[in-house]
Amino acid sequence: MAKVYVFDHPLIQHKLTFIRDKNTGTKEFRELVDEVATLMAFEITRDMPLEDMEVETPVQKTTSKVLAGKKMGLVPILRAGIGMVDGILKLIPAAKVGHVGLYRDPKTLMPVEYYVKLPSDVEERDFIVVDPMLATGGSAIEAIRSLKTRGAKHIKFMCLIAAPEGVEALKEAHPDVDIYIAALDEKLNDHGYIVPGLGDAGDRLFGTK
Amino acid sequence: MRNILYLTVMLLVLQLGVSQAVATSKLTHPPIPKQDKSVEKVAIVLTEDFESQQEIEKRLEKHPEVKLRRVFKHAIPGYSVEGPLQALENIPEAKQVTPVQSYRAEATATNIELIGGERVRGILDSKGHRLSGKGVTVGVIDTGIDYEHPDLHRNFGGGHDLVDGDKDPMETKGVGGSTLHGTHVSGIIAANGRITGVAPDAKIIGYRALGPGGTGTTEQVLAAIDQAIEDKVDVLNLSLGNEINGPDLPISLAINNAVEKGIVAVTSSGNSGPNRWTVGSPGTAAKAISVGASTPPLKVPYLSVSSQADRIKLQPLMGSEKWELDRSIEIVDGGIGRANEIKNAEGKMVLVKRGTLTFTQKAKNAAKAGAVGVIIFNNTAGSFIGNLEEKLDLPVASITLAEGEQLRKTLKKTQEFARLDLVEEQDQLADFSSRGPVTVTWDIKPDVVAPGVAIESTVPGGYLALQGTSMAAPHVAGAAALIKQAHPKWNPEQIKAALMNTALPIQDETGKGYRTYEQGAGRIQVEEAVKTETLVMPGSLQFGRFRLSDHHHRHTTVVDVQNHSTESKRYSFAIPKHEDGIEWEMPMSFELEAGESKKVEISMLIDPDVFKGKIHDGYLTLNEGSNQINLPYLYVLEEPDYPRIMGFAFAPADKPGHYRYEVYLPGGAEEFGIALFDPESYRFVGFLDARRNVKKGLLEVELSPEEMPAEGGYLAKVFAKKANQEDRIDTHLFIFPEEQ
């Protein structure tokens, strides 16, 4: 069963408040999302495997820990997910980046892929799928399905804020995918927006509105 | 067994992980595109050691797209190649790959007298010959040489054409692109006929490295230096340059190598003055003698008008008749210089404003009205130097806007008469002469200055007066030839020291001395250089730089003092003028026996909390009897390092398919670019944008769909380079598919 982690670290909570603030401008919004993504990456890498390595300190020989060299993949959901990529790469520079783009078919209301490109060695990598918002869960569920059909085995999902409805839907669709959230909000409103939320993350990131 | 296998696999993965991390942090982009793509395709490859043609060919076998052009045998360990840029970047065993730069030619009687070239003839060398450059060969790397010129053919000793690849260094001839620069330079060194050069019996070897229009490439100049080393010339003159201020371009390296092999290399500092840091390659080569331009004695016309206390300096237009009016003459206002505006001008001077008509048209209109002189005042602040398109028989000069308006105001009220005074001005630094210091090494360049304004010399088919540091360098090359004749055993370092130790520091018109990084040791004095009995090497002291964050500093430099006379000499340092925050340490006095030399330590102690000057320079004086040796020194307080680039943002623009980016460049950038890499293979894909000389501040750019690469994600390296520091922002960009 999927686990849900809510990062209540004070630094994350503090920055998130200003991300929510509608008076925060595009440039500052972008910087804050970048910073929170870095902080979340710190938390999400907590379970990275380690192994022993022998080093010689100026005093004596000792055995110490190093990363076991797990191959990572980072997949932003277009377009707002891009805003979190640089922040995560600061901590995991060797991660390869892929992309998944989806749109909602106006007739069926189902998400449809319009762009998918993943690192060539999909099966060997541990993936983090990122999107600032988890609302109904439709995009995240479909994006993760895309990864799985292409052979991805280990997937985590990370977002800034989530609605309880979206978390439930994602857990049900992909019980093997752990979910990492900076804040779990109250609910979805009638228009499908997270309440209180932060508005449209894509528009605020790219300054398109 | 299973355990061991598992471990091996893990280690392999670990290494992969690490190497990937290294790969992303060290993504390198090729040089940003040049305006001229054809030049960009040739590069100079520097190697650790000299290699044979076969070795290099073997090495390049794996790169069929790269064509070997030239192997350098002496100038630098390396070779030149041609091919697609990306391939050039991947050449194995290359220490450094530099795309070739283009080089330009930078475009005598009283001047030679000034530097003492005439007086020297009275001195005899060890064989009893007068000093005239006899027995000394001077190589001239330039546009070629008209060896049929009556003043040059006697001293021409052959040469090479590195442009066409033969042994005929004749200047480019024919319509368009014909050259005369090398012939002019050669004449200053060794003309012997109607005009006499500085060393009229020196043998000139011509190396044509600059082709039609006076331009050439790094490769051609390197090939010329290579050949000159093989030919064992004594002195090498390079009156050419580009605008890159840096110490280690291949040509600077090659020149340093030539000096190591015993050749006195003389370069022009460049014509990009009067600002700091304008000295360009190869004038930046540490071991070369880099020469700036001074004005030879000139009679400068000044206008005295009765209504004004200060005299007005006239700047004669190029091609103007000489200003030699010997009585008071009335001035009339001629408007902008149209024929109907110039009235009652018979026998008078006409004042006109710049603009609308050409200088020549204005002057012609004035001449038709019977004027005897034309003064054109500027239409923007400051002064200007104009050119006349044809020969007119009246003098024309320019003055500043302020001076012109003041004069016009007076003319509206009253009749005004003016008198002409000719004032002798000599030994000032030419405005256009490039200034130092050199970035990175903080060397003082130029090393010396020599006459470089209104220099008459030989050109194909006749004679012509030209100006430029190009004309200054051959004066020094000629002087070096004379010293070489007088002291055949002196090495290039000693000859350079002789010229620098005896140079005369010069002052501007207000009597203020020029800074050391503007004039080096000063204007050369050939007679003193030949006669000097003491050499101090190096001729300038370089103390490097310090950072504000550091505290007490001691920077030490060592000079070699040599007594070349036949008697013992006593030396003493003059204590430099006291300045807060600086203390000097050196032996106050010492004695050297005949032929003895001594290494002397000179230390400068700086307290940066007290001493706030940015560039500290001056002259340290070593006294020997009544002789003075002035050693220019320089100490640079480093500017705090600031990031060259900040705040990059990239997003789709309002119009579909368009993108925009913004980036902040706190100090502007010499080179700016957004290099895109494939996120999977880290392969360089291309530049999203690349610019040169971007001004400081926010750069906002919108890119059209045609400028965008294929859809998808890219690793982007956004970089800005300024004053030898490149900073960058690594980011990740996504170009959306059109359907969205």
XYZ file of N, CA and C in Angstrom, chain B residues 398-487:
270
model
N 39.363 71.791 -37.221
C 38.159 71.648 -36.410
C 38.417 72.163 -34.995
N 37.333 72.629 -34.333
C 37.381 73.003 -32.916
C 36.164 72.392 -32.230
N 36.074 72.523 -30.922
C 34.976 71.883 -30.200
C 33.681 72.674 -30.353
N 32.585 72.044 -29.979
C 31.271 72.684 -30.029
C 31.245 73.924 -29.137
N 31.744 73.775 -27.910
C 31.709 74.886 -26.953
C 32.497 76.076 -27.486
N 33.694 75.786 -28.011
C 34.537 76.865 -28.548
C 33.864 77.549 -29.729
N 33.243 76.735 -30.585
C 32.583 77.277 -31.766
C 31.402 78.151 -31.417
N 30.594 77.696 -30.460
C 29.403 78.479 -30.087
C 29.783 79.797 -29.438
N 30.832 79.741 -28.606
C 31.323 80.953 -27.945
C 31.770 81.973 -28.999
N 32.511 81.470 -29.980
C 33.043 82.342 -31.026
C 31.903 82.928 -31.872
N 30.923 82.092 -32.177
C 29.797 82.547 -32.992
C 29.008 83.641 -32.266
N 28.853 83.470 -30.943
C 28.146 84.457 -30.131
C 28.836 85.820 -30.234
N 30.159 85.774 -30.140
C 30.936 87.019 -30.237
C 30.756 87.658 -31.609
N 30.796 86.814 -32.653
C 30.695 87.327 -34.016
C 29.357 88.019 -34.275
N 28.321 87.571 -33.588
C 26.995 88.183 -33.757
C 27.013 89.621 -33.260
N 27.822 89.868 -32.214
C 27.848 91.201 -31.604
C 28.869 92.118 -32.252
N 30.011 91.584 -32.575
C 31.110 92.475 -32.959
C 32.025 91.840 -34.001
N 32.836 92.657 -34.587
C 33.850 92.183 -35.518
C 34.950 91.508 -34.692
N 35.496 90.417 -35.213
C 36.507 89.704 -34.429
C 37.689 89.328 -35.309
N 38.877 89.599 -34.782
C 40.095 89.228 -35.493
C 40.817 88.111 -34.735
N 41.493 87.263 -35.485
C 42.202 86.166 -34.837
C 43.640 86.103 -35.316
N 44.517 85.691 -34.414
C 45.923 85.520 -34.778
C 46.282 84.056 -34.599
N 47.159 83.597 -35.442
C 47.536 82.182 -35.373
C 48.890 82.046 -34.684
N 48.974 81.176 -33.683
C 50.253 80.868 -33.039
C 50.580 79.417 -33.296
N 51.817 79.168 -33.656
C 52.242 77.771 -33.799
C 53.024 77.393 -32.547
N 52.520 76.413 -31.811
C 53.150 76.036 -30.556
C 53.774 74.659 -30.722
N 55.020 74.553 -30.315
C 55.679 73.261 -30.454
C 55.243 72.332 -29.330
N 54.657 71.225 -29.698
C 54.271 70.229 -28.695
C 55.025 68.974 -29.042
N 55.701 68.405 -28.064
C 56.363 67.161 -28.390
C 56.188 66.143 -27.288
N 56.363 64.914 -27.693
C 56.375 63.864 -26.694
C 55.144 63.793 -25.848
N 54.007 63.834 -26.472
C 52.807 63.490 -25.723
C 52.349 62.134 -26.214
N 51.564 61.489 -25.379
C 51.059 60.187 -25.768
C 49.936 60.413 -26.773
N 49.931 59.641 -27.867
C 48.840 59.771 -28.826
C 47.567 59.207 -28.193
N 46.462 59.891 -28.425
C 45.179 59.461 -27.868
C 44.848 58.011 -28.210
N 45.146 57.649 -29.462
C 44.732 56.329 -29.935
C 45.616 55.211 -29.404
N 46.738 55.552 -28.783
C 47.684 54.529 -28.337
C 47.042 53.683 -27.232
N 47.005 52.375 -27.433
C 46.335 51.493 -26.475
C 47.047 51.490 -25.133
N 46.271 51.428 -24.092
C 46.802 51.441 -22.730
C 46.712 50.062 -22.098
N 47.580 49.830 -21.108
C 47.519 48.596 -20.328
C 46.636 48.794 -19.136
N 46.792 48.052 -18.078
C 47.684 46.891 -18.023
C 47.059 45.651 -18.671
N 47.811 44.562 -18.646
C 47.324 43.303 -19.196
C 46.480 42.616 -18.128
N 45.318 42.117 -18.514
C 44.513 41.393 -17.536
C 45.218 40.096 -17.160
N 44.836 39.520 -16.067
C 45.357 38.252 -15.544
C 46.774 38.365 -14.979
N 47.741 38.821 -15.812
C 49.108 38.885 -15.306
C 49.410 40.241 -14.681
N 48.618 41.252 -14.987
C 48.808 42.612 -14.495
C 50.176 43.151 -14.877
N 50.650 42.746 -16.068
C 51.895 43.281 -16.588
C 51.692 44.721 -17.026
N 52.787 45.487 -16.957
C 52.766 46.825 -17.535
C 52.983 46.681 -19.040
N 52.049 47.134 -19.813
C 52.190 47.179 -21.275
C 51.482 48.441 -21.722
N 51.966 49.208 -22.650
C 53.198 48.999 -23.405
C 54.444 49.114 -22.525
N 55.593 48.646 -23.056
C 56.846 48.747 -22.322
C 57.499 50.108 -22.522
N 57.397 50.607 -23.740
C 57.957 51.925 -24.071
C 57.045 52.588 -25.097
N 57.288 53.877 -25.358
C 56.590 54.520 -26.468
C 57.631 55.104 -27.428
N 57.192 55.306 -28.667
C 58.057 55.878 -29.698
C 57.143 56.674 -30.631
N 57.736 57.553 -31.452
C 56.891 58.389 -32.317
C 55.965 57.559 -33.202
N 54.702 57.976 -33.282
C 53.739 57.222 -34.073
C 52.688 58.116 -34.706
N 52.926 59.423 -34.740
C 51.971 60.342 -35.361
C 52.674 61.091 -36.482
N 52.000 61.168 -37.629
C 52.534 61.888 -38.803
C 53.935 61.417 -39.161
N 54.083 60.125 -39.340
C 55.382 59.535 -39.658
C 55.499 59.349 -41.176
N 56.454 60.034 -41.755
C 56.691 59.940 -43.193
C 57.577 58.731 -43.477
N 57.143 57.891 -44.398
C 57.987 56.758 -44.772
C 57.641 56.286 -46.172
N 58.257 55.165 -46.550
C 58.089 54.649 -47.908
C 56.768 53.901 -48.064
N 56.141 54.047 -49.230
C 54.988 53.221 -49.612
C 55.193 52.849 -51.075
N 54.512 51.799 -51.547
C 54.687 51.439 -52.959
C 54.474 52.666 -53.844
N 55.448 52.983 -54.647
C 55.328 54.096 -55.577
C 55.617 55.461 -54.993
N 56.037 55.558 -53.741
C 56.327 56.898 -53.220
C 56.501 56.958 -51.713
N 55.978 58.042 -51.133
C 56.137 58.297 -49.706
C 54.812 58.783 -49.141
N 54.583 58.556 -47.863
C 53.322 58.961 -47.265
C 53.508 59.077 -45.751
N 52.784 60.047 -45.153
C 52.795 60.162 -43.693
C 51.627 59.366 -43.125
N 51.906 58.498 -42.175
C 50.853 57.695 -41.545
C 50.989 57.800 -40.034
N 49.941 57.394 -39.344
C 50.044 57.370 -37.889
C 49.542 56.048 -37.344
N 49.982 55.709 -36.133
C 49.551 54.463 -35.500
C 50.675 53.895 -34.648
N 50.327 52.988 -33.741
C 51.375 52.310 -32.979
C 52.184 51.425 -33.928
N 51.591 51.102 -35.093
C 52.315 50.377 -36.141
C 53.554 51.127 -36.577
N 53.493 52.465 -36.533
C 54.625 53.289 -36.941
C 55.608 53.461 -35.776
N 55.094 53.290 -34.561
C 55.952 53.439 -33.373
C 56.849 52.215 -33.206
N 56.271 51.008 -33.376
C 57.035 49.774 -33.161
C 58.312 49.713 -34.012
N 58.252 50.043 -35.333
C 59.488 49.937 -36.129
C 60.591 50.900 -35.680
N 60.237 52.015 -35.045
C 61.288 52.867 -34.480
C 62.087 52.082 -33.443
N 61.374 51.294 -32.639
C 62.030 50.518 -31.595
C 62.781 49.334 -32.205
N 62.192 48.728 -33.261
C 62.877 47.622 -33.928
C 64.195 48.116 -34.520
N 64.165 49.310 -35.119
C 65.380 49.904 -35.674
C 66.389 50.194 -34.568
N 65.888 50.740 -33.458
C 66.757 51.040 -32.318
C 67.401 49.761 -31.793
N 66.596 48.680 -31.729
C 67.121 47.397 -31.244
C 68.219 46.899 -32.163
N 68.067 47.148 -33.480
C 69.089 46.727 -34.440
C 70.402 47.476 -34.178
N 70.292 48.770 -33.856
C 71.495 49.560 -33.568
C 72.189 49.046 -32.302
N 71.385 48.731 -31.282
C 71.969 48.230 -30.029
C 72.635 46.869 -30.273
N 71.970 46.063 -31.094
C 72.507 44.734 -31.408
C 73.875 44.867 -32.102
N 73.970 45.870 -32.980
C 75.251 46.085 -33.667
C 76.331 46.521 -32.675
N 75.947 47.400 -31.753
C 76.909 47.916 -30.784
C 77.285 46.864 -29.748
N 76.302 46.035 -29.370
C 76.526 45.018 -28.339
C 76.064 43.660 -28.848
